CSV table of C-alpha atoms in Angstrom, one decimal:
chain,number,residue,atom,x,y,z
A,14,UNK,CA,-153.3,32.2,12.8
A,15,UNK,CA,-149.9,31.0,11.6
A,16,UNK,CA,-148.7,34.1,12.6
A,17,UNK,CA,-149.5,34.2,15.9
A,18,UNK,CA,-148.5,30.7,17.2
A,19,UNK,CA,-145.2,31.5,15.6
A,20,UNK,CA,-145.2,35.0,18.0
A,21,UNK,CA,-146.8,33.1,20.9
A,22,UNK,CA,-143.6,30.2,20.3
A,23,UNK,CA,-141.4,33.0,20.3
A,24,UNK,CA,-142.4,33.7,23.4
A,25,UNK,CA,-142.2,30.9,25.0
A,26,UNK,CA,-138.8,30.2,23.9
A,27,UNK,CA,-137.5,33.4,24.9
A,28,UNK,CA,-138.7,32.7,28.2
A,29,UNK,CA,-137.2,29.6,28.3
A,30,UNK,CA,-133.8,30.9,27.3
A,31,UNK,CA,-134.1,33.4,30.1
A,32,UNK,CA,-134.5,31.3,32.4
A,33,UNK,CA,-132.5,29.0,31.8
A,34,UNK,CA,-129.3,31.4,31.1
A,35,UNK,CA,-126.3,31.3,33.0
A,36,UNK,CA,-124.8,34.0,30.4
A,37,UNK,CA,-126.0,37.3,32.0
A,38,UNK,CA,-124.1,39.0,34.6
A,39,UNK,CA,-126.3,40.4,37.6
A,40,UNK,CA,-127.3,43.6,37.5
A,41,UNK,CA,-125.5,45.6,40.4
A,42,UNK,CA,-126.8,48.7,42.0
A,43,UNK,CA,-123.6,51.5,41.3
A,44,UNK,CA,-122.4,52.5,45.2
A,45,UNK,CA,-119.5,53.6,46.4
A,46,UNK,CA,-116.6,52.2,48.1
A,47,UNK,CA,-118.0,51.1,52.1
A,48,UNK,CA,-117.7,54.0,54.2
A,49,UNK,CA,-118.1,57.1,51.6
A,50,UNK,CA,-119.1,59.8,53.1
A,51,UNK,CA,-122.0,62.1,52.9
A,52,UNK,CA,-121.1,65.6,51.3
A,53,UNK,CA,-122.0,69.1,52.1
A,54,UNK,CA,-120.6,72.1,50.1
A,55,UNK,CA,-122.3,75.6,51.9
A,56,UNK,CA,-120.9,78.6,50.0
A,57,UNK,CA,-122.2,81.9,51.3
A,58,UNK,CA,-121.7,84.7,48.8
A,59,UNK,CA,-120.0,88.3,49.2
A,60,UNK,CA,-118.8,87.3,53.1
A,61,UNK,CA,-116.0,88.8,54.3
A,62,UNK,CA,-113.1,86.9,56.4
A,63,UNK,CA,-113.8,89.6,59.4
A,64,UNK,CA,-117.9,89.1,59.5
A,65,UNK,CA,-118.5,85.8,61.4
A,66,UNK,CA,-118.0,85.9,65.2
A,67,UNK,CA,-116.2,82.4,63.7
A,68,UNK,CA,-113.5,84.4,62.5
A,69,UNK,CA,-113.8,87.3,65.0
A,70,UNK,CA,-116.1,89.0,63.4
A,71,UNK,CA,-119.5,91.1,64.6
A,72,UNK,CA,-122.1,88.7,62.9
A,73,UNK,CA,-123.1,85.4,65.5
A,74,UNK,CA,-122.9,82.7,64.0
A,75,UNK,CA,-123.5,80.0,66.0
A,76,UNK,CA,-123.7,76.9,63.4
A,77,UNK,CA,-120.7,78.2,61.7
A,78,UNK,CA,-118.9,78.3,65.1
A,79,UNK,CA,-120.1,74.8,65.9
A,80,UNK,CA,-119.1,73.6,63.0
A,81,UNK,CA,-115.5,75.3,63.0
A,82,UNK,CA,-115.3,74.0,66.8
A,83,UNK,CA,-115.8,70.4,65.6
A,84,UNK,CA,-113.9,70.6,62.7
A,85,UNK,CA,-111.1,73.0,61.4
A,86,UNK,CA,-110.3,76.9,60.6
A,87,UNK,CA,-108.4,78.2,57.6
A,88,UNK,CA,-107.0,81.2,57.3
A,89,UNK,CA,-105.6,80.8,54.2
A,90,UNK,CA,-108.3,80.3,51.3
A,91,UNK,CA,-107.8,82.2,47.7
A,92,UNK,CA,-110.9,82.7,46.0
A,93,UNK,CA,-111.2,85.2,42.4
A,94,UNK,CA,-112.9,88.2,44.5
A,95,UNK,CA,-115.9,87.2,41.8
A,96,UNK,CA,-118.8,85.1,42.1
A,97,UNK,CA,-118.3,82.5,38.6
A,98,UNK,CA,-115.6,82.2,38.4
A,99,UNK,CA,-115.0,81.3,42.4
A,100,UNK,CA,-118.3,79.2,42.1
A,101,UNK,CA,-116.6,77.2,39.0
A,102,UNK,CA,-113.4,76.8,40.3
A,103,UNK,CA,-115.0,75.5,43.6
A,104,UNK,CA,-117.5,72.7,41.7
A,105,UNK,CA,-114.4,71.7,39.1
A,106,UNK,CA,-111.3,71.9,41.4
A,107,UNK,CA,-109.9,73.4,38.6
A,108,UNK,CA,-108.6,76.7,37.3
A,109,UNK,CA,-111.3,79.2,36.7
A,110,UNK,CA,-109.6,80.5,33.3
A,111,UNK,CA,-109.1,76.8,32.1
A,112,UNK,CA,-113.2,76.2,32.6
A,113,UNK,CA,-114.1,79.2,30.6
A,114,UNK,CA,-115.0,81.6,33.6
A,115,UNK,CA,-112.5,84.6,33.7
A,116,UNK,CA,-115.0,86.6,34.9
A,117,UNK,CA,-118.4,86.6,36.0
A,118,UNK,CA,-121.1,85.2,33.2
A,119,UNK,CA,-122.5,88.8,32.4
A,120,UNK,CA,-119.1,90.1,31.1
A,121,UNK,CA,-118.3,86.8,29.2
A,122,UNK,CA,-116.8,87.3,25.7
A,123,UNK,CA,-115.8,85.0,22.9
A,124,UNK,CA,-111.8,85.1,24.3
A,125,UNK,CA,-110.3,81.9,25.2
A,126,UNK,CA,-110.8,81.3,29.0
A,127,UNK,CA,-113.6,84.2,29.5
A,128,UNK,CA,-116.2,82.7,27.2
A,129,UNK,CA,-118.4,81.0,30.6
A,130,UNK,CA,-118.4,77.4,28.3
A,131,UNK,CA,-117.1,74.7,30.5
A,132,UNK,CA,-115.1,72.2,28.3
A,133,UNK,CA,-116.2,68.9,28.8
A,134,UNK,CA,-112.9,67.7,28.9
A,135,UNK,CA,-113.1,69.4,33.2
A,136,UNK,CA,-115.8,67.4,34.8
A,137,UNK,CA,-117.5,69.1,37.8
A,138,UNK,CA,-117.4,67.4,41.1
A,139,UNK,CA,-120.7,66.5,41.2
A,140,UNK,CA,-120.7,64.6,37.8
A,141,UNK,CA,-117.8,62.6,39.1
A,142,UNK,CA,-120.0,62.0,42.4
A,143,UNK,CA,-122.7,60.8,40.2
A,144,UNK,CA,-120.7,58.8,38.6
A,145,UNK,CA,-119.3,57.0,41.6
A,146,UNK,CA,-122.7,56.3,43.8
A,147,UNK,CA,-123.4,59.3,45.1
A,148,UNK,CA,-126.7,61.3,44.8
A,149,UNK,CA,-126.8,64.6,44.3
A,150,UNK,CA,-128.8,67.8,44.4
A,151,UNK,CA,-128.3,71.5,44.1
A,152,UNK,CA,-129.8,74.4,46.1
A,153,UNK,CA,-129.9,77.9,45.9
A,154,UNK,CA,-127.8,79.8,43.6
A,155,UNK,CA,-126.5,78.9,40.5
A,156,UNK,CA,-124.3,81.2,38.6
A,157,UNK,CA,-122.3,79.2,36.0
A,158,UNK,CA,-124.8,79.1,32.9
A,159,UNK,CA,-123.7,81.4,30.0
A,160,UNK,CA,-126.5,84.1,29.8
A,161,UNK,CA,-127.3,83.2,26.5
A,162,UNK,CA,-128.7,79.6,28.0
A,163,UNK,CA,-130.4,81.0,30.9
A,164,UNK,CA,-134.1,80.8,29.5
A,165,UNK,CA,-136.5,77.7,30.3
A,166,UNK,CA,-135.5,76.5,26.6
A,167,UNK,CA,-132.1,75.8,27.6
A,168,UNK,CA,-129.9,74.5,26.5
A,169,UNK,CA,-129.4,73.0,29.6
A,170,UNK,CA,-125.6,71.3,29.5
A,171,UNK,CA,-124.3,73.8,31.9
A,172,UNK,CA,-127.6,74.1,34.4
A,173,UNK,CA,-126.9,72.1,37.5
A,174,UNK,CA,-129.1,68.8,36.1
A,175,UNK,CA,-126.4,69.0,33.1
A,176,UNK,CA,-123.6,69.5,35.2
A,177,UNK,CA,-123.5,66.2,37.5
A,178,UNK,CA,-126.8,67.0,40.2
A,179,UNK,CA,-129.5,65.1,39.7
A,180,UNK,CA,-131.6,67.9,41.5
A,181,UNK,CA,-132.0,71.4,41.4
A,182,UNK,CA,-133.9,73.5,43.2
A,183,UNK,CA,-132.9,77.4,43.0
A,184,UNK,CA,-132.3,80.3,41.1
A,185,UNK,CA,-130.0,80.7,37.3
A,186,UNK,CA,-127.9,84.2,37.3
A,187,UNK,CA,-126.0,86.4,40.2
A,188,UNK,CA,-129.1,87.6,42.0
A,189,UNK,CA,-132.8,87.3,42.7
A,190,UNK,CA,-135.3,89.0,44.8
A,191,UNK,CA,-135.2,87.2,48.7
A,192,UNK,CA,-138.9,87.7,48.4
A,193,UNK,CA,-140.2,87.6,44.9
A,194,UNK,CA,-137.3,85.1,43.4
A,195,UNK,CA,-137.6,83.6,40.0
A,196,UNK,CA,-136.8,79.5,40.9
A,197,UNK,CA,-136.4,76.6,38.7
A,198,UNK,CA,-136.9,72.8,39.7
A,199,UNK,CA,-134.7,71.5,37.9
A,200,UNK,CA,-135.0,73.3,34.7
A,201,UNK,CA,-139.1,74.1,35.0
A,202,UNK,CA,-139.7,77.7,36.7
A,203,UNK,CA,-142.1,77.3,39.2
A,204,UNK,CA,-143.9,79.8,41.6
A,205,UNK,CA,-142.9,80.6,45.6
A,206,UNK,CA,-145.8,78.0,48.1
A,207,UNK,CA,-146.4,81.3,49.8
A,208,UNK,CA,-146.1,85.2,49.6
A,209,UNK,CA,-143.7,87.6,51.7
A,210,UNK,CA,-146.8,88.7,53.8
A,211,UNK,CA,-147.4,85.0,54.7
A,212,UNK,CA,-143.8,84.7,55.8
A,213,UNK,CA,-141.8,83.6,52.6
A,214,UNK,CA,-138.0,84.0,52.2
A,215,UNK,CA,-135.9,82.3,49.4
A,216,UNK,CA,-133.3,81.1,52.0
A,217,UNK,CA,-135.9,79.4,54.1
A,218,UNK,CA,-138.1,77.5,51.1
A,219,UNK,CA,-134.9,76.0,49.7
A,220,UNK,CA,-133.4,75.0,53.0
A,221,UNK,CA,-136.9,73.3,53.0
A,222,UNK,CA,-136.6,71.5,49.9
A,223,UNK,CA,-133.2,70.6,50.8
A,224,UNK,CA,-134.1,69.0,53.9
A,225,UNK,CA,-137.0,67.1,52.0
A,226,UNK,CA,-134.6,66.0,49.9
A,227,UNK,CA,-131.9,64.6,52.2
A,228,UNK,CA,-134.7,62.9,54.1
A,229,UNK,CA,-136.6,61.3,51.1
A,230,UNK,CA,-133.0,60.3,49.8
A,231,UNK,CA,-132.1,58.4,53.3
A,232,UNK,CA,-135.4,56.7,53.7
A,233,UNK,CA,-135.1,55.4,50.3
A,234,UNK,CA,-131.7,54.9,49.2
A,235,UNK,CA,-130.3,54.5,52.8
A,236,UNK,CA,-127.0,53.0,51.8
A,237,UNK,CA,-126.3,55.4,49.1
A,238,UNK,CA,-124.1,58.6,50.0
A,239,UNK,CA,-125.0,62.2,48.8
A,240,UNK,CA,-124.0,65.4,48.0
A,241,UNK,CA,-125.6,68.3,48.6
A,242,UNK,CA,-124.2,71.8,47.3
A,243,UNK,CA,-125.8,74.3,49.3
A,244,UNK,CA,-125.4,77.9,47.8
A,245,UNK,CA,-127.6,80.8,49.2
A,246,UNK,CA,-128.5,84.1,47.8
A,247,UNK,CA,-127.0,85.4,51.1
A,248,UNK,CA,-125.3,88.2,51.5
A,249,UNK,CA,-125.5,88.8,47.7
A,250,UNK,CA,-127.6,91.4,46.8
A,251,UNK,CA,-130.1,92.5,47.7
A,252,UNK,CA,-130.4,92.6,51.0
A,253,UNK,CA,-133.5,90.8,52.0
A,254,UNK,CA,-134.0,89.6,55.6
A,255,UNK,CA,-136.9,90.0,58.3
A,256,UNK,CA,-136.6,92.9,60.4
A,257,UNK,CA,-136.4,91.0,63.4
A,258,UNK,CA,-133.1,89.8,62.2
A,259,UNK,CA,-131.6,93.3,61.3
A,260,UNK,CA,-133.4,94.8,64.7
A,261,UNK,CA,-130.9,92.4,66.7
A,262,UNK,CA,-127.8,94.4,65.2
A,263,UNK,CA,-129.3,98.5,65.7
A,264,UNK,CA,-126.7,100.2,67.1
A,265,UNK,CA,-124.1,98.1,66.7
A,266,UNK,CA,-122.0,99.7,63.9
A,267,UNK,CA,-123.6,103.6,64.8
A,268,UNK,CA,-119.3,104.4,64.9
A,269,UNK,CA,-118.5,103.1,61.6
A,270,UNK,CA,-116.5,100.7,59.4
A,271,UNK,CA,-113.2,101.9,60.8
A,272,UNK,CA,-113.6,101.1,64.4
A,273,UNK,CA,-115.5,98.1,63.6
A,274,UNK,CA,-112.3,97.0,61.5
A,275,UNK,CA,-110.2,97.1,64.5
A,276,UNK,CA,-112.8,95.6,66.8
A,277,UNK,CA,-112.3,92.2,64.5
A,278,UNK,CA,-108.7,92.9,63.8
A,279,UNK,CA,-108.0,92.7,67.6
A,280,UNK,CA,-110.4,89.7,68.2
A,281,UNK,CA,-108.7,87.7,65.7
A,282,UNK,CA,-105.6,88.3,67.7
A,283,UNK,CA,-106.9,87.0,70.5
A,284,UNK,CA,-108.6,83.8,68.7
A,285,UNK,CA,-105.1,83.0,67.8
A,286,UNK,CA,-106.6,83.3,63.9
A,287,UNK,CA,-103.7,85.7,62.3
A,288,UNK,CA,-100.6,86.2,64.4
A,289,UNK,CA,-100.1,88.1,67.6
A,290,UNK,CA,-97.5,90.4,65.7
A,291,UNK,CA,-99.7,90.9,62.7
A,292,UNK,CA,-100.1,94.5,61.4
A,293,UNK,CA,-103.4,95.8,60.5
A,294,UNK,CA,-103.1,97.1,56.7
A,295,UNK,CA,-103.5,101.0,55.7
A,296,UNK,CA,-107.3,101.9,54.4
A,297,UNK,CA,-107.4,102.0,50.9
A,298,UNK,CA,-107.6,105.5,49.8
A,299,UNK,CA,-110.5,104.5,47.6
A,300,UNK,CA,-112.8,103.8,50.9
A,301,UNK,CA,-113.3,106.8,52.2
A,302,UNK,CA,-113.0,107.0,56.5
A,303,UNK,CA,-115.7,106.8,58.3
A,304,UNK,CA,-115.3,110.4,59.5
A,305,UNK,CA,-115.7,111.6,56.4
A,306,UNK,CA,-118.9,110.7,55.6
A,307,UNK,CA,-121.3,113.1,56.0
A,308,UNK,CA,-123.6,113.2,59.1
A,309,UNK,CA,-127.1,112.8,58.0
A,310,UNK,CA,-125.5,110.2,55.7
A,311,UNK,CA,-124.3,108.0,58.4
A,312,UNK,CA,-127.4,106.3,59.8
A,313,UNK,CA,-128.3,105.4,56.5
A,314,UNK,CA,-124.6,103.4,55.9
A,315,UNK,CA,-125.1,102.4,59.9
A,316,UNK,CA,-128.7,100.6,59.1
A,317,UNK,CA,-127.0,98.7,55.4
A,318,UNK,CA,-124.5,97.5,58.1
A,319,UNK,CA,-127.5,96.4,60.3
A,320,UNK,CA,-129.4,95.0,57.4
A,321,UNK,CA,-125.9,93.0,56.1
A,322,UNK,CA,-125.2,91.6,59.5
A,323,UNK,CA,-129.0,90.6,60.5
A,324,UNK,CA,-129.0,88.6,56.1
A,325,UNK,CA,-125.9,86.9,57.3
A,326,UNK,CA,-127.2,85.2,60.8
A,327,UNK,CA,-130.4,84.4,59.3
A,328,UNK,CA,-128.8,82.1,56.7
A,329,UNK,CA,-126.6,80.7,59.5
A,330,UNK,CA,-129.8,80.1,61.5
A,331,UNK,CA,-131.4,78.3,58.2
A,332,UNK,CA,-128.2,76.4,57.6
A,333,UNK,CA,-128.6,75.1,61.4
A,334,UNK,CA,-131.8,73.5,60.3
């Protein structure tokens, strides 16, 4: 009995000194500065400066156009000509050799700079986001764990929920099936809602989460910022898309890669993209000319072409939503 009077006084008297503190600082919500703006990163892979009708290319676009219409167009932008090390360049602002990705995570080795281990001396942009307000969530692709982490047992310092987003909702590696992908939320594997014959496509369910996401984050953290990194399977490998995407495009490279290459060439002239004196540069003698190719071979390379272009607007279409 002793016992608990001198627990139920203890009580008491640390409610009183509560109260009655003027010690304690107030505890105060981390935002940033007024006026922080949201953030959208959309990185398309394996797309081509000549595809988008954007940049004068065959493939409509029309969010990418609006977007460029509204905002700006480079025409200088130097990425690795590889997906990891591009990706980790892109999410650290820093060199990809100095983050550990000389090459893509398949072909990592135990050398200095090629060993797909981020130091964590080079924050990612979306750690120092985090760290200043924002919230932020990954979708899609995510091709910067080392191979050897990629199971469900982790470890899970260089998945996206170790690397600065707070939410991820996508795919670990360089590809997955468009119609049978293996996702993770966060870092639990979980099953596709729906199958393909009910209308499922990877680009579409995680532009679904994503919008669930940005809406569930605005209605209850209005006056918090976020970042959203937005990084399709699209146009990586394999080429998964609807048939009523692809069917817009039949016919439409039947003459081949060669012609189509000055078709964009000369639009980008006239877009005022590259200059009106530019030079368009010799085929590598490594691609072989469209004339080359054998006949019954053609409408097979003409349909890829068709399948390519029809993956690329249907990702623009999903990034419009």
């Amino acid at each position: 009995e002793d016992g608990i009077r001198d627990w139920q006084y203890c009580l008491v008297g640390s409610e009183m000194c509560i109260r009655d503190s003027t010690s304690a600082p107030p505890i105060v919500p981390l935002r940033p500065p007024a006026g922080a703006p949201n953030v959208v990163i959309v990185l398309i892979d394996d797309m081509g400066f000549g595809c988008t009708s954007t940049f004068g290319g065959p493939v409509e676009m029309p969010t990418f156009d609006r977007l460029a219409d509204n905002g700006l167009r480079y025409n200088r932008f130097h990425t690795t000509a590889l997906c990891a090390p591009t990706r980790q360049a892109l999410l650290t602002g820093r060199n990809h050799h100095s983050v550990g990705m000389g090459s893509i995570t398949e072909t990592a080795t135990s050398a200095p700079g090629n060993n797909s281990l981020r130091p964590n001396t080079k924050a990612p942009l979306a750690m120092t986001l985090k760290l200043n307000g924002y919230s932020t969530a990954q979708f899609g692709k995510c091709h910067e764990v080392p191979v050897w982490e990629t199971s469900p047992m982790g470890p899970f310092r260089q998945w996206p929920t170790g690397s600065g987003f707070e939410h991820f909702y996508g795919f670990i590696g360089g590809e997955t099936n468009q119609y049978y992908p293996a996702i993770y939320r966060d870092t639990v594997p979980v099953e596709p809602e729906r199958t393909p014959e009910e209308g499922y496509h990877f680009t579409e369910d995680m532009t679904d989460h994503a919008i669930e996401w940005v809406r569930q984050q605005k209605a209850l953290m209005p006056d918090k910022p976020f970042f959203v990194y937005w990084a399709p399977g699209a146009t990586h490998a394999p080429h998964h898309v609807p048939e009523e995407w692809s069917a817009k495009y039949k016919g439409r490279f039947d003459d081949g890669w060669d012609a189509q290459r000055e078709r964009t060439f000369a639009r980008q002239k006239e877009l005022g993209i590259i200059p009106g004196d530019a030079e368009l540069t010799p085929r590598p003698d490594e691609i072989p000319a469209w004339d080359d190719m054998p006949d019954d071979l053609k409408p097979v390379l003409s349909r890829q072409m068709e399948v390519y272009a029809g993956f690329l607007e249907h990702t623009d279409h999903h990034l419009g939503r």
